[in-house]
């Protein structure tokens, strides 16, 4: 069992565990922290797969900016375990778990059959993930999506402004 | 490392996310679970890209790169969504002082 | 879009259509009445001309390109069967307008506009030589009537007419499916992969199994329209609840749509299936005949009574059609016309009574003969025509239809024949209780009818006897259509 | 191309305009003018196939006569929407020009998702389309219904985004090319690999969600009900149509060849949508909510096109979308002007506002699918498509029966307007100016015209 | 016009014109005028009939074709008149007796105001018209037209006084019972058309050999059903007594002289068919006999003068059918003629009595009228003798011929027939005695009011009386005078085909004498018995009992029909109307609507407003799709 595999298993288990904790933990702040852990694990996976650029972005954008934003909001509303809305009736909870679980099982079972899922992935080498490669492609082939996604941000920005701006007195 | 492991891992994360959406009532947590789902997808895509980097490098050299750029765009969109989503949640919190998704259900039937 | 030469069919459709649209914008009641009457008379004269100047086996017409890429064309044609029914439609409306000239409706312009629209729709149904066009008109005839009924009808009108609408609408949608299916099996034309024209429908090749279920898709739609037992329950309510002049349209002309459609679109297209199912259909119709006649005996409301008697008559026609006997079908052709005339006459009398006394309950009326002898005579004549007394028009039709049915099966005829006894029973009951006996508080004040009503009723009576004594011309008219239909069974 | 660029451009202009425009109604005029330009530009591109701008798309979008026709239909519908509802948009809140900007961004998204040629642009297009809608839904900030609607829409919307991405991932992983380009991932005959199948189901789910097909429709009634009615009108018509074109192109170009393997799924979804939409609509008391359900029902009919995927289906979908948009926009425009959204509110409208009532009747008849209205031809094409496809004829029968049911609830309004009298004080209707009436009449006339001469639109597709 | 008989169309058309004139300008015409028109047209057509008759007598028969009534690929029905011996004879009877009755009516109906007076005459003319159509028709369809036409007229005339609902009911009953018969007729015609492809007499009779026995039997039975309806035979006879509600002349014309004999005409016309169907003949004979006896027994106990006559009519008709049944067609036709004379006479006489008694019809309140109204009395007596079959009155010959025929066929028929004859004699003279003999039993002012009727009434009585006496002499049997039976000779061509089939069995003269002796003697005894029993009849309030009760209640036949036919039908109709239609079929239709509503109300609950729920359902949806896609689709 090579080092990569060890890392892989470690990160996977950690990711799953903390992901589960995100759902389970009563206190929103804990959830956020567990989610950050999960993201770290995923970043680790990226590194394993030698996708450096994404690893960085994931770390900065997700684990950094976005989660901070979440944390900020939660703090703003100062939510904590007791302000947490009471859990739904248990059996609904079960149904949820069963539904999700069976989805998992079905997919796993189905994909186990297909030979396609036994192709190998190239671990920790290969240069596709390097910033240089991606950057070049992004600004040549992908210039249109890149530009157009600005529209997305504009609208998001407008949204944030429109929604969170305090209105003057309603007429 | 066979892609199958990654698939299982990604689906597992994805499912956890779904379960979170199903079971939690706190809007923010639900939203976080959705982010979790997105990350599962990202992981899967990257894994696939590395798979194709072996399998189809001959036929389609840009295959692997496309996927990773796709992931990049997913992150972009996710960021935008977060800003809007949190704005909505905050607005709702302002009006109701609650983040419980079941708190508001005037709209039914 | 539209072509060069305008033929009789186009006039028949567009005169009422355009007139109807114009009338919507005429606010004054009297002028609306006048114009609608005028328009309907123009239509009548057109159809009279067409009787003389168009020949009877005209199934080929000028097809105007319409929906090029679907393969549907705006093609109207006039054959013998079409002539008979367009004539009926053309006669019916002026008669109705004159008869209802006295009774004033709230915003009359809308009323008369809708009436004319429905006339246009009916004309279109009888003239269209293209399945899709046929469906268009089929609905176009329905919609105005829906509005007429539920706007100017009785107190339970909304439910009654809505039931009527949904019922028929569902039926016709099923028919639409059938049309589409057949359409998809027609040969390709210049522009389109398939065609809706009647010829390609007649020449389409379908195996027995396809025919069998298509048959029902079509038949149910038509059966609801006719209506045939057990699809008839919308009818009495609709007749009872709608204003009488609309009821005249419904029962006088509209129910003929179903019969006509069977003759034009069902029998020739699915001959095999017709032969397979004719027995079932005939049994249904005969059950309907007896059933309706028996129920009619029990009715106390004049309108309901006539409604049920109409169901019985239609049932007989339906049965006669499905015998696929030359004489039976020819009888149906002429009977469609006769039944229209007679029942309109009956409705007119009913309306006159209701307008004066304000009631339709048989039990509340009586002794009208003292105060309104002329009305009584007219009613008696029409009523006896309705039960097919010889030398009245209905006798010819029923004689031929029974004859056809007899050729098909003796016992069916015997059972169906009971209806002529039952018909006598309920008709005579009605005559006795409404017109004879001593007049009561309601009827003692009745005045006899005025000139225009007299004229109208006389026209009807003349028609009754004319056809009753010398039906031959009409039979000749129908001959070619019948032989065309039967040629599919050779 | 023109459309996408220009819409984005006008969106930005309006966004900044919010600062400079003094009068409240300026944005409206700018928007209308802009939209006209967009429309013209689009039609020009459709005519001579040459965009004004030369941008290296790297073949990520593809402009065919079908796409562009569809786009022009959508833009003209939007134009009509602006003309009819401009004043009502102003009434929603203070940030008028932002609303218009967002609508333009949405249109930009529509443009992309109607012409996408890779899964990436599909994804972007749909997101660009959705995110502004979340905001528009929430735009009535003080109104809790609006908040609730926005929250539900947002949560479920982003959930479906997740689903869709999962699907895309599997498609990518499953195809031998390892590509997102439609042409590369298009499947050939033969059994499709499991991974693709998984991806297909995820994508199907996501798209069904966008077009609100059962059982993924649950957001629709609540969101449409809660959102400000003007924007409901926009979402229920234009967005839905756009969703369908995306849906259709995806399944035609990618999974077209293996149709038999997934047709049953669509049959199930379609049947469920038809039944749930129609049945639930029957009992609604609020017209707004009833229309929400009716939009689901209509979606069920449009799904038939995707079920069948043949020439009739494509042609019919365009017609259907046009007919549906016209009728619904008109109907919503009337609804907005009512104070009482319940069906009783319509009682006696035929007396108070005959013209509104008549036009409303035409819209309703068109939605019911009565001949001589465009709605009929839409349904007609759908039925032809299904029958032509040959499999699952029961679907066609179910469809017509549902159409009969739909008559049931549409005609309740007609009955209310003409045959019932308002017992209490007539719920007064505000702001009916001649221009509005004229526009309604034009809309109705268009519906009739299309109902008689569908070739006006359909012929474009035959170029 | 090749043949002079082509003018035959004038005969029916004249009454039609009379009907139209009287009907349309009934408001303007004065009584005299409408009376003149009414009788005038009949007189005219009587004249033409005479002409036609003599033409025919000189052997010139003709089938006149006027225009095509129905002419299609599968059947051709012309508007044809068949003018031959049979029809011309009937023409004479109808127009002749008809004319007399018209004249009679001018005075009898004089109390009516002029409008109704004209209406009455128009109806009467219409009746004559359709009756003529019936007998002249050249095919079964024209005959059917007349056939239903007379039914209509009888309906109208019975219900002439429509104020009284009992009369209306009687009219209704008559029409409906006729309709039942008509259905049989119609079916027979269809059968004929289906088998032979035509309805023209001559073609049918020409092709009769082609028909199988089953067909012929079926056809003839159905025709006979028609006859029972029209000619009041068991089981459809009950309408005739009720039909007496109409004015008395009407009863005389329609319900005695002409319409009710239509059945006999029809069978005589298609005699060849019946001759070839022995079974049917047997049925006819039995039914006829049964009717004769039944009616006669009922007549014994009736006290309404017209009712007695009505039942006697039924019984006489029974005789005629007996004649037809045993193949004595000539005899039946002969009896139709004589019966027309004396029964018309009797009815008119009764009418004149009723007239004098100012509407009183109950014999128990009469008596001793002979000293008030001599002419009526004499003529009536002659009529009674004629019907009682006393030689040399007309009734004797015709009845005797039928009885002879019956004896030849089967002595039992004869025995019963004779028995009936006795009863006839009895009740007729009971009637006579109670009415004219003894002393008056009516109220005082009735007595004071009694008078002989005016000339317009008496003259027809006299003429008819003469006919009733001498009418029989055209058919004097062989035994008395060789070649005396002119009628038989005259009708020979009509019945030739049948006669060719069955050999005429001649009774020995001695037998014939004995038969006549028995019948006459028996009748005479019954007659005298009735005479002296009822001439001193006193009104007794003692209710009938035993058999007498049954008889005076007409064997309870009406009640029977009411319980086994009318009530059940009403019940079924009620069931259909109230249960099956409302709850059953319509209930089902509405049920669908209800179901939709219910489903809608239930499905709404899925939409419970909670995101969690929605997402859950979505996920379940996805699961379902996956299961279908991955595990079910192959």
PDB file of N, CA and C in Angstrom, chain A residues 140-145, chain B residues 66, chain D residues 1 4 54-64 67 112 115-122 179-185 249 253:
ATOM      1  N   UNK A 140      -7.924  31.553 -23.939  1.00  0.00           N
ATOM      2  CA  UNK A 140      -8.039  31.402 -25.402  1.00  0.00           C
ATOM      3  C   UNK A 140      -9.376  30.729 -25.752  1.00  0.00           C
ATOM      4  N   UNK A 141      -9.441  29.448 -25.446  1.00  0.00           N
ATOM      5  CA  UNK A 141     -10.652  28.732 -25.840  1.00  0.00           C
ATOM      6  C   UNK A 141     -11.846  29.189 -25.028  1.00  0.00           C
ATOM      7  N   UNK A 142     -11.660  29.467 -23.772  1.00  0.00           N
ATOM      8  CA  UNK A 142     -12.793  29.674 -22.881  1.00  0.00           C
ATOM      9  C   UNK A 142     -13.052  31.141 -22.616  1.00  0.00           C
ATOM     10  N   UNK A 143     -12.616  31.991 -23.570  1.00  0.00           N
ATOM     11  CA  UNK A 143     -12.771  33.416 -23.291  1.00  0.00           C
ATOM     12  C   UNK A 143     -14.251  33.783 -23.219  1.00  0.00           C
ATOM     13  N   UNK A 144     -15.061  33.141 -24.040  1.00  0.00           N
ATOM     14  CA  UNK A 144     -16.471  33.541 -24.035  1.00  0.00           C
ATOM     15  C   UNK A 144     -17.152  33.211 -22.714  1.00  0.00           C
ATOM     16  N   UNK A 145     -17.074  31.973 -22.267  1.00  0.00           N
ATOM     17  CA  UNK A 145     -17.695  31.698 -20.967  1.00  0.00           C
ATOM     18  C   UNK A 145     -17.128  32.573 -19.875  1.00  0.00           C
TER      19      UNK A 145
ATOM     20  N   UNK B  66     -10.448  20.586 -20.054  1.00  0.00           N
ATOM     21  CA  UNK B  66     -11.836  21.043 -20.066  1.00  0.00           C
ATOM     22  C   UNK B  66     -12.477  20.814 -18.714  1.00  0.00           C
TER      23      UNK B  66
ATOM     24  N   UNK D   1     -26.177  35.268 -31.477  1.00  0.00           N
ATOM     25  CA  UNK D   1     -25.040  35.995 -30.904  1.00  0.00           C
ATOM     26  C   UNK D   1     -25.423  37.431 -30.595  1.00  0.00           C
ATOM     27  N   UNK D   4     -27.455  37.805 -27.508  1.00  0.00           N
ATOM     28  CA  UNK D   4     -26.769  37.606 -26.228  1.00  0.00           C
ATOM     29  C   UNK D   4     -25.977  38.852 -25.858  1.00  0.00           C
ATOM     30  N   UNK D  54     -17.940  39.617 -34.067  1.00  0.00           N
ATOM     31  CA  UNK D  54     -17.127  38.449 -34.398  1.00  0.00           C
ATOM     32  C   UNK D  54     -16.310  38.085 -33.164  1.00  0.00           C
ATOM     33  N   UNK D  55     -16.762  37.055 -32.481  1.00  0.00           N
ATOM     34  CA  UNK D  55     -16.119  36.670 -31.233  1.00  0.00           C
ATOM     35  C   UNK D  55     -15.685  35.231 -31.341  1.00  0.00           C
ATOM     36  N   UNK D  56     -14.551  34.911 -30.759  1.00  0.00           N
ATOM     37  CA  UNK D  56     -14.083  33.538 -30.812  1.00  0.00           C
ATOM     38  C   UNK D  56     -14.897  32.705 -29.826  1.00  0.00           C
ATOM     39  N   UNK D  57     -15.936  32.043 -30.367  1.00  0.00           N
ATOM     40  CA  UNK D  57     -16.787  31.258 -29.478  1.00  0.00           C
ATOM     41  C   UNK D  57     -16.192  29.894 -29.213  1.00  0.00           C
ATOM     42  N   UNK D  58     -15.247  29.528 -30.091  1.00  0.00           N
ATOM     43  CA  UNK D  58     -14.723  28.166 -29.975  1.00  0.00           C
ATOM     44  C   UNK D  58     -15.887  27.152 -30.039  1.00  0.00           C
ATOM     45  N   UNK D  59     -16.881  27.540 -30.852  1.00  0.00           N
ATOM     46  CA  UNK D  59     -18.012  26.637 -31.121  1.00  0.00           C
ATOM     47  C   UNK D  59     -18.759  26.235 -29.850  1.00  0.00           C
ATOM     48  N   UNK D  60     -18.791  27.175 -28.901  1.00  0.00           N
ATOM     49  CA  UNK D  60     -19.510  26.828 -27.677  1.00  0.00           C
ATOM     50  C   UNK D  60     -20.995  27.160 -27.787  1.00  0.00           C
ATOM     51  N   UNK D  61     -21.354  28.005 -28.748  1.00  0.00           N
ATOM     52  CA  UNK D  61     -22.762  28.263 -29.037  1.00  0.00           C
ATOM     53  C   UNK D  61     -23.002  27.907 -30.492  1.00  0.00           C
ATOM     54  N   UNK D  62     -24.225  27.555 -30.776  1.00  0.00           N
ATOM     55  CA  UNK D  62     -24.524  27.269 -32.185  1.00  0.00           C
ATOM     56  C   UNK D  62     -25.853  27.897 -32.530  1.00  0.00           C
ATOM     57  N   UNK D  63     -25.857  28.591 -33.672  1.00  0.00           N
ATOM     58  CA  UNK D  63     -27.062  29.345 -34.061  1.00  0.00           C
ATOM     59  C   UNK D  63     -27.690  28.716 -35.283  1.00  0.00           C
ATOM     60  N   UNK D  64     -28.817  28.048 -35.056  1.00  0.00           N
ATOM     61  CA  UNK D  64     -29.549  27.472 -36.189  1.00  0.00           C
ATOM     62  C   UNK D  64     -30.849  28.246 -36.359  1.00  0.00           C
ATOM     63  N   UNK D  67     -33.127  27.607 -33.422  1.00  0.00           N
ATOM     64  CA  UNK D  67     -32.835  28.344 -32.186  1.00  0.00           C
ATOM     65  C   UNK D  67     -33.256  29.792 -32.315  1.00  0.00           C
ATOM     66  N   UNK D 112     -28.316  32.200 -24.143  1.00  0.00           N
ATOM     67  CA  UNK D 112     -27.260  31.182 -24.098  1.00  0.00           C
ATOM     68  C   UNK D 112     -27.863  29.787 -24.034  1.00  0.00           C
ATOM     69  N   UNK D 115     -28.962  28.391 -27.221  1.00  0.00           N
ATOM     70  CA  UNK D 115     -28.038  28.155 -28.335  1.00  0.00           C
ATOM     71  C   UNK D 115     -26.790  27.382 -27.910  1.00  0.00           C
ATOM     72  N   UNK D 116     -26.766  26.931 -26.663  1.00  0.00           N
ATOM     73  CA  UNK D 116     -25.550  26.296 -26.155  1.00  0.00           C
ATOM     74  C   UNK D 116     -25.123  25.136 -27.046  1.00  0.00           C
ATOM     75  N   UNK D 117     -23.828  24.912 -27.032  1.00  0.00           N
ATOM     76  CA  UNK D 117     -23.340  23.761 -27.785  1.00  0.00           C
ATOM     77  C   UNK D 117     -22.406  22.904 -26.951  1.00  0.00           C
ATOM     78  N   UNK D 118     -22.120  23.375 -25.737  1.00  0.00           N
ATOM     79  CA  UNK D 118     -21.416  22.485 -24.811  1.00  0.00           C
ATOM     80  C   UNK D 118     -22.183  22.488 -23.496  1.00  0.00           C
ATOM     81  N   UNK D 119     -21.923  21.459 -22.694  1.00  0.00           N
ATOM     82  CA  UNK D 119     -22.614  21.387 -21.411  1.00  0.00           C
ATOM     83  C   UNK D 119     -22.223  22.567 -20.539  1.00  0.00           C
ATOM     84  N   UNK D 120     -21.015  23.096 -20.747  1.00  0.00           N
ATOM     85  CA  UNK D 120     -20.585  24.241 -19.944  1.00  0.00           C
ATOM     86  C   UNK D 120     -21.502  25.425 -20.199  1.00  0.00           C
ATOM     87  N   UNK D 121     -21.692  25.734 -21.488  1.00  0.00           N
ATOM     88  CA  UNK D 121     -22.550  26.890 -21.771  1.00  0.00           C
ATOM     89  C   UNK D 121     -23.983  26.614 -21.331  1.00  0.00           C
ATOM     90  N   UNK D 122     -24.404  25.358 -21.441  1.00  0.00           N
ATOM     91  CA  UNK D 122     -25.741  25.030 -20.925  1.00  0.00           C
ATOM     92  C   UNK D 122     -25.829  25.398 -19.456  1.00  0.00           C
ATOM     93  N   UNK D 179     -15.368  14.766 -23.275  1.00  0.00           N
ATOM     94  CA  UNK D 179     -15.593  16.135 -23.746  1.00  0.00           C
ATOM     95  C   UNK D 179     -16.954  16.620 -23.257  1.00  0.00           C
ATOM     96  N   UNK D 180     -17.134  17.960 -23.322  1.00  0.00           N
ATOM     97  CA  UNK D 180     -18.438  18.524 -22.971  1.00  0.00           C
ATOM     98  C   UNK D 180     -19.204  18.951 -24.202  1.00  0.00           C
ATOM     99  N   UNK D 181     -18.574  18.844 -25.369  1.00  0.00           N
ATOM    100  CA  UNK D 181     -19.214  19.302 -26.595  1.00  0.00           C
ATOM    101  C   UNK D 181     -20.337  18.356 -26.982  1.00  0.00           C
ATOM    102  N   UNK D 182     -21.478  18.982 -27.312  1.00  0.00           N
ATOM    103  CA  UNK D 182     -22.651  18.171 -27.653  1.00  0.00           C
ATOM    104  C   UNK D 182     -22.308  17.161 -28.743  1.00  0.00           C
ATOM    105  N   UNK D 183     -21.612  17.656 -29.788  1.00  0.00           N
ATOM    106  CA  UNK D 183     -21.363  16.771 -30.932  1.00  0.00           C
ATOM    107  C   UNK D 183     -20.525  15.585 -30.489  1.00  0.00           C
ATOM    108  N   UNK D 184     -19.581  15.814 -29.591  1.00  0.00           N
ATOM    109  CA  UNK D 184     -18.703  14.713 -29.211  1.00  0.00           C
ATOM    110  C   UNK D 184     -19.396  13.709 -28.312  1.00  0.00           C
ATOM    111  N   UNK D 185     -20.246  14.228 -27.446  1.00  0.00           N
ATOM    112  CA  UNK D 185     -20.828  13.280 -26.493  1.00  0.00           C
ATOM    113  C   UNK D 185     -22.120  12.673 -27.012  1.00  0.00           C
ATOM    114  N   UNK D 249     -33.230  20.581 -26.878  1.00  0.00           N
ATOM    115  CA  UNK D 249     -31.983  20.465 -27.643  1.00  0.00           C
ATOM    116  C   UNK D 249     -31.059  19.452 -26.976  1.00  0.00           C
ATOM    117  N   UNK D 253     -30.133  16.292 -29.262  1.00  0.00           N
ATOM    118  CA  UNK D 253     -28.787  16.194 -29.852  1.00  0.00           C
ATOM    119  C   UNK D 253     -27.913  15.177 -29.141  1.00  0.00           C
TER     120      UNK D 253
END
